[in-house]
mmCIF file of C-alpha atoms in Angstrom:
data_model
loop_
_atom_site.group_PDB
_atom_site.id
_atom_site.type_symbol
_atom_site.label_atom_id
_atom_site.label_comp_id
_atom_site.label_asym_id
_atom_site.label_seq_id
_atom_site.Cartn_x
_atom_site.Cartn_y
_atom_site.Cartn_z
ATOM 1 C CA ILE A 1 27.537 -6.706 9.857
ATOM 2 C CA ALA A 2 27.072 -7.609 6.177
ATOM 3 C CA THR A 3 23.381 -6.663 6.403
ATOM 4 C CA THR A 4 24.326 -3.254 7.766
ATOM 5 C CA VAL A 5 27.041 -2.620 5.169
ATOM 6 C CA GLU A 6 24.787 -3.610 2.266
ATOM 7 C CA SER A 7 22.043 -1.356 3.591
ATOM 8 C CA ILE A 8 24.411 1.616 3.833
ATOM 9 C CA LEU A 9 25.862 1.079 0.372
ATOM 10 C CA SER A 10 22.344 0.926 -1.103
ATOM 11 C CA GLN A 11 21.624 4.522 -0.040
ATOM 12 C CA GLN A 12 20.963 6.841 -2.977
ATOM 13 C CA ASN A 13 21.237 10.574 -3.643
ATOM 14 C CA CYS A 14 23.454 11.400 -0.688
ATOM 15 C CA ARG A 15 27.119 11.548 0.262
ATOM 16 C CA PHE A 16 28.392 9.733 3.325
ATOM 17 C CA GLN A 17 31.463 8.323 5.028
ATOM 18 C CA VAL A 18 31.385 5.088 7.005
ATOM 19 C CA LEU A 19 33.771 4.338 9.862
ATOM 20 C CA PHE A 20 33.818 0.800 11.223
ATOM 21 C CA VAL A 21 35.380 0.559 14.674
ATOM 22 C CA ASP A 22 36.368 -2.949 15.705
ATOM 23 C CA ALA A 23 37.391 -3.836 19.261
ATOM 24 C CA GLY A 24 39.539 -6.845 18.463
ATOM 25 C CA SER A 25 36.627 -9.114 17.539
ATOM 26 C CA GLN A 26 37.386 -12.799 17.082
ATOM 27 C CA ASP A 27 34.653 -13.433 14.515
ATOM 28 C CA ARG A 28 34.685 -12.589 10.773
ATOM 29 C CA THR A 29 33.753 -8.911 11.218
ATOM 30 C CA GLN A 30 37.011 -7.469 9.901
ATOM 31 C CA GLU A 31 37.152 -10.000 7.071
ATOM 32 C CA ILE A 32 33.605 -9.127 5.976
ATOM 33 C CA VAL A 33 34.215 -5.373 6.124
ATOM 34 C CA ARG A 34 37.483 -5.665 4.170
ATOM 35 C CA SER A 35 35.699 -7.677 1.488
ATOM 36 C CA TYR A 36 34.055 -4.441 0.347
ATOM 37 C CA GLU A 37 37.372 -3.050 -0.951
ATOM 38 C CA LEU A 38 37.833 -0.165 1.436
ATOM 39 C CA ASP A 39 40.611 1.571 -0.512
ATOM 40 C CA GLY A 40 39.280 4.448 -2.561
ATOM 41 C CA THR A 41 35.753 4.172 -1.149
ATOM 42 C CA CYS A 42 33.743 5.918 1.571
ATOM 43 C CA LEU A 43 34.384 2.976 3.942
ATOM 44 C CA ARG A 44 37.141 2.973 6.537
ATOM 45 C CA LEU A 45 38.038 0.372 9.147
ATOM 46 C CA GLU A 46 39.531 1.412 12.488
ATOM 47 C CA SER A 47 40.687 -0.872 15.284
ATOM 48 C CA MET A 48 40.524 -0.266 19.059
ATOM 49 C CA PRO A 49 41.464 -3.523 20.827
ATOM 50 C CA GLN A 50 39.651 -4.081 24.134
ATOM 51 C CA ALA A 51 37.697 -0.825 23.883
ATOM 52 C CA THR A 52 34.228 -0.473 25.392
ATOM 53 C CA LEU A 53 31.207 0.365 23.240
ATOM 54 C CA PHE A 54 31.116 4.074 24.019
ATOM 55 C CA GLU A 55 34.890 4.388 23.794
ATOM 56 C CA MET A 56 34.549 3.147 20.223
ATOM 57 C CA ILE A 57 31.684 5.547 19.532
ATOM 58 C CA ASN A 58 33.614 8.534 20.887
ATOM 59 C CA TYR A 59 36.654 7.515 18.857
ATOM 60 C CA ALA A 60 34.544 7.370 15.685
ATOM 61 C CA ILE A 61 33.068 10.799 16.441
ATOM 62 C CA GLN A 62 36.585 12.201 16.737
ATOM 63 C CA LYS A 63 37.691 10.626 13.448
ATOM 64 C CA ALA A 64 34.573 11.430 11.397
ATOM 65 C CA ASP A 65 34.856 14.073 8.684
ATOM 66 C CA GLY A 66 31.155 14.726 8.079
ATOM 67 C CA GLU A 67 29.024 17.483 9.565
ATOM 68 C CA TYR A 68 26.405 15.021 10.884
ATOM 69 C CA ILE A 69 27.004 11.709 12.605
ATOM 70 C CA GLN A 70 24.711 8.694 12.881
ATOM 71 C CA ILE A 71 25.558 5.582 14.876
ATOM 72 C CA LEU A 72 24.550 2.117 13.672
ATOM 73 C CA PHE A 73 25.298 -1.234 15.268
ATOM 74 C CA PRO A 74 25.775 -4.583 13.478
ATOM 75 C CA GLY A 75 22.383 -5.816 12.274
ATOM 76 C CA ASP A 76 20.820 -2.346 11.966
ATOM 77 C CA SER A 77 19.673 -1.342 8.493
ATOM 78 C CA TYR A 78 17.781 1.348 6.576
ATOM 79 C CA LEU A 79 14.182 0.681 5.597
ATOM 80 C CA TYR A 80 14.474 2.162 2.101
ATOM 81 C CA PRO A 81 17.275 3.236 -0.262
ATOM 82 C CA ASP A 82 16.635 6.961 0.088
ATOM 83 C CA ALA A 83 16.342 7.002 3.883
ATOM 84 C CA LEU A 84 19.540 9.018 4.324
ATOM 85 C CA ALA A 85 18.569 11.468 1.596
ATOM 86 C CA ILE A 86 15.179 12.049 3.227
ATOM 87 C CA ALA A 87 16.837 12.505 6.614
ATOM 88 C CA MET A 88 19.138 15.139 5.113
ATOM 89 C CA THR A 89 16.098 16.896 3.620
ATOM 90 C CA GLU A 90 14.460 16.979 7.055
ATOM 91 C CA ILE A 91 17.651 18.357 8.582
ATOM 92 C CA THR A 92 17.573 21.149 6.004
ATOM 93 C CA THR A 93 13.895 21.781 6.790
ATOM 94 C CA GLY A 94 14.798 22.024 10.479
ATOM 95 C CA GLN A 95 17.479 24.617 9.608
ATOM 96 C CA PHE A 96 20.374 22.310 10.473
ATOM 97 C CA PRO A 97 19.656 21.518 14.134
ATOM 98 C CA ASP A 98 22.252 20.175 16.565
ATOM 99 C CA LEU A 99 20.188 16.999 16.878
ATOM 100 C CA PHE A 100 17.688 15.510 14.438
ATOM 101 C CA TYR A 101 15.900 12.350 15.518
ATOM 102 C CA SER A 102 13.191 10.131 14.064
ATOM 103 C CA ALA A 103 10.915 7.376 15.267
ATOM 104 C CA CYS A 104 12.103 3.765 15.272
ATOM 105 C CA PHE A 105 10.795 0.251 15.679
ATOM 106 C CA ILE A 106 12.594 -1.866 18.231
ATOM 107 C CA ASP A 107 11.905 -5.506 17.462
ATOM 108 C CA ASP A 108 13.112 -7.933 20.112
ATOM 109 C CA ASP A 109 12.065 -11.098 21.889
ATOM 110 C CA TRP A 110 10.609 -9.511 25.004
ATOM 111 C CA LEU A 111 8.951 -6.226 24.005
ATOM 112 C CA GLU A 112 7.900 -7.550 20.576
ATOM 113 C CA GLN A 113 7.392 -4.625 18.157
ATOM 114 C CA ASN A 114 7.577 -1.315 19.959
ATOM 115 C CA LEU A 115 7.400 2.082 18.231
ATOM 116 C CA LEU A 116 9.634 4.504 20.063
ATOM 117 C CA PHE A 117 9.046 8.209 19.494
ATOM 118 C CA CYS A 118 8.271 10.924 22.007
ATOM 119 C CA PRO A 119 9.313 14.490 22.816
ATOM 120 C CA LEU A 120 12.707 15.184 24.321
ATOM 121 C CA ASP A 121 10.949 16.103 27.546
ATOM 122 C CA THR A 122 12.382 16.487 31.053
ATOM 123 C CA GLU A 123 9.387 14.808 32.695
ATOM 124 C CA LEU A 124 9.852 11.736 30.498
ATOM 125 C CA LEU A 125 13.603 11.710 31.082
ATOM 126 C CA HIS A 126 12.846 11.672 34.845
ATOM 127 C CA LEU A 127 11.407 8.216 34.116
ATOM 128 C CA ALA A 128 14.355 7.197 31.904
ATOM 129 C CA ILE A 129 12.143 7.419 28.805
ATOM 130 C CA GLU A 130 14.342 8.388 25.872
ATOM 131 C CA PRO A 131 12.790 10.110 22.830
ATOM 132 C CA THR A 132 14.102 7.453 20.455
ATOM 133 C CA ALA A 133 16.956 5.000 19.995
ATOM 134 C CA LEU A 134 20.474 6.284 19.487
ATOM 135 C CA GLN A 135 20.530 4.729 15.998
ATOM 136 C CA ALA A 136 17.629 6.992 14.955
ATOM 137 C CA CYS A 137 19.607 10.160 15.705
ATOM 138 C CA TRP A 138 21.661 12.416 13.446
ATOM 139 C CA MET A 139 24.002 14.537 15.559
ATOM 140 C CA LYS A 140 25.847 17.610 14.386
ATOM 141 C CA LYS A 141 29.530 17.186 15.139
ATOM 142 C CA SER A 142 29.610 20.592 16.837
ATOM 143 C CA LEU A 143 26.990 19.285 19.315
ATOM 144 C CA PHE A 144 29.708 17.381 21.144
ATOM 145 C CA LYS A 145 31.570 20.637 21.802
ATOM 146 C CA LYS A 146 28.458 21.976 23.535
ATOM 147 C CA ILE A 147 27.595 19.032 25.765
ATOM 148 C CA GLY A 148 30.582 16.675 25.592
ATOM 149 C CA LYS A 149 30.780 13.151 24.200
ATOM 150 C CA PHE A 150 29.234 9.947 25.565
ATOM 151 C CA ASN A 151 30.080 8.881 29.108
ATOM 152 C CA GLU A 152 32.488 5.974 28.604
ATOM 153 C CA LYS A 153 32.026 4.727 32.182
ATOM 154 C CA LEU A 154 28.427 3.772 31.398
ATOM 155 C CA VAL A 155 27.919 0.426 29.699
ATOM 156 C CA ARG A 156 24.185 0.447 28.909
ATOM 157 C CA SER A 157 22.699 3.870 29.657
ATOM 158 C CA SER A 158 25.090 6.408 28.178
ATOM 159 C CA ALA A 159 22.398 7.421 25.654
ATOM 160 C CA LEU A 160 20.041 8.397 28.492
ATOM 161 C CA ASP A 161 22.762 10.537 30.055
ATOM 162 C CA PHE A 162 23.413 12.073 26.636
ATOM 163 C CA PHE A 163 19.750 12.970 26.018
ATOM 164 C CA ILE A 164 19.468 14.514 29.470
ATOM 165 C CA ARG A 165 22.511 16.721 28.881
ATOM 166 C CA ILE A 166 20.983 17.836 25.580
ATOM 167 C CA SER A 167 17.675 18.719 27.266
ATOM 168 C CA GLN A 168 19.472 20.755 29.926
ATOM 169 C CA ASN A 169 21.373 22.917 27.447
ATOM 170 C CA PRO A 170 19.157 25.763 26.116
ATOM 171 C CA LYS A 171 21.637 26.433 23.299
ATOM 172 C CA VAL A 172 21.062 23.023 21.703
ATOM 173 C CA LYS A 173 18.555 23.039 18.829
ATOM 174 C CA VAL A 174 16.521 19.842 18.343
ATOM 175 C CA PHE A 175 14.286 18.840 15.434
ATOM 176 C CA SER A 176 12.360 15.564 15.033
ATOM 177 C CA ASP A 177 10.304 13.564 12.550
ATOM 178 C CA MET A 178 7.891 10.714 13.323
ATOM 179 C CA ARG A 179 8.884 8.857 10.144
ATOM 180 C CA VAL A 180 10.780 5.577 10.685
ATOM 181 C CA TYR A 181 14.079 5.393 8.785
ATOM 182 C CA THR A 182 15.936 2.462 10.321
ATOM 183 C CA ASN A 183 15.319 -1.107 11.372
ATOM 184 C CA ILE A 184 16.976 -1.584 14.752
ATOM 185 C CA GLN A 185 18.024 -4.943 16.144
ATOM 186 C CA SER A 186 18.097 -4.871 19.918
ATOM 187 C CA GLU A 187 20.496 -7.043 21.847
ATOM 188 C CA PRO A 188 19.097 -9.998 23.840
ATOM 189 C CA LEU A 189 18.098 -9.026 27.365
ATOM 190 C CA SER A 190 19.499 -10.947 30.312
ATOM 191 C CA ALA A 191 19.190 -10.619 34.065
ATOM 192 C CA PRO A 192 22.757 -9.183 34.434
ATOM 193 C CA SER A 193 22.200 -6.605 31.673
ATOM 194 C CA LEU A 194 18.858 -5.612 33.186
ATOM 195 C CA LEU A 195 20.472 -5.176 36.601
ATOM 196 C CA ARG A 196 23.249 -3.079 35.046
ATOM 197 C CA SER A 197 20.645 -0.870 33.358
ATOM 198 C CA PHE A 198 18.839 -0.378 36.675
ATOM 199 C CA ARG A 199 22.023 0.671 38.430
ATOM 200 C CA GLU A 200 23.096 3.049 35.682
ATOM 201 C CA ASN A 201 19.653 4.604 35.226
ATOM 202 C CA PHE A 202 19.323 5.175 38.964
ATOM 203 C CA HIS A 203 22.774 6.790 39.061
ATOM 204 C CA ILE A 204 22.058 9.013 36.044
ATOM 205 C CA ILE A 205 18.685 10.247 37.324
ATOM 206 C CA HIS A 206 20.163 10.799 40.789
ATOM 207 C CA THR A 207 23.075 12.771 39.309
ATOM 208 C CA HIS A 208 20.981 15.026 37.058
ATOM 209 C CA PHE A 209 17.679 15.349 38.932
ATOM 210 C CA GLY A 210 18.264 14.338 42.543
ATOM 211 C CA LEU A 211 17.652 11.332 44.813
ATOM 212 C CA GLY A 212 13.887 11.869 45.003
ATOM 213 C CA PHE A 213 13.436 11.528 41.242
ATOM 214 C CA ALA A 214 15.700 8.465 41.237
ATOM 215 C CA PHE A 215 13.502 6.650 43.764
ATOM 216 C CA PHE A 216 10.361 7.806 41.911
ATOM 217 C CA TRP A 217 11.760 6.247 38.709
ATOM 218 C CA LEU A 218 12.549 3.040 40.576
ATOM 219 C CA PHE A 219 8.956 2.884 41.791
ATOM 220 C CA LYS A 220 7.483 3.530 38.321
ATOM 221 C CA GLN A 221 9.747 1.469 36.075
ATOM 222 C CA LYS A 222 8.270 -1.581 34.289
ATOM 223 C CA GLU A 223 11.311 -3.401 32.901
ATOM 224 C CA ALA A 224 11.512 -5.917 35.754
ATOM 225 C CA LYS A 225 7.875 -6.929 35.264
ATOM 226 C CA LEU A 226 8.319 -7.262 31.495
ATOM 227 C CA PHE A 227 11.463 -9.321 31.926
ATOM 228 C CA PHE A 228 9.693 -11.618 34.414
ATOM 229 C CA VAL A 229 6.712 -12.105 32.075
ATOM 230 C CA HIS A 230 9.056 -12.733 29.144
ATOM 231 C CA SER A 231 10.998 -15.346 31.135
ATOM 232 C CA LEU A 232 7.766 -17.150 32.003
ATOM 233 C CA LYS A 233 6.736 -17.198 28.327
ATOM 234 C CA LYS A 234 10.077 -18.694 27.303
ATOM 235 C CA LEU A 235 9.789 -21.310 30.041
ATOM 236 C CA SER A 236 6.255 -22.145 28.925
ATOM 237 C CA ARG A 237 7.354 -22.531 25.289
ATOM 238 C CA ALA A 238 10.199 -24.799 26.384
ATOM 239 C CA PHE A 239 7.780 -27.117 28.177
ATOM 240 C CA GLN A 240 5.468 -27.089 25.161
ATOM 241 C CA GLY A 241 8.366 -28.059 22.890
ATOM 242 C CA LYS A 242 8.180 -24.866 20.788
#
């Protein structure tokens, strides 16, 4: 969390408000955040004991004062000190769209470095391919009045559901930029989390596009293969003593 806070506070030539939402963590998160002297600054700490991830996100959206909202998770950071200022310039260029999104690098231990950026396209969403990561999005607060907030019943795939609802609303204006603004730390993948993603993705595609598209996605998806290959690599490294 300290990496994320320092990265935010290093941003130049822009005005911002930061809301930290803590779900009763037992580590030093609150202590670290409070060490930045919240009183009289743009930082604010909120607490939601036992809340789920997207309950916390929706709560922060409700409490935010700014016109645009970006969501960062602990460990995420900006690549350069004027990243936010450049993003605001792009939003102005795009005539203040409901959603502005950029490219991002997702660096984890199973996909390695993966550049994520593609059109917000229905055919790609049929395959559960999102245009970018949620942390590379700037969302106008009024957007949530048009399509609703994040589905709090979903644990891993609420962003996919969110992007699909955006694509299905012709009144939502979207603008994008292939520049990378943020460094995103993905969470470690496990067999239970992968299974949860499968179930949620199948449900989302079935709900929005129909059962046929859901089974087509299941046939085309590659995550299970990648996870299997990654597990074999880890096992091989363990035997090699690496």
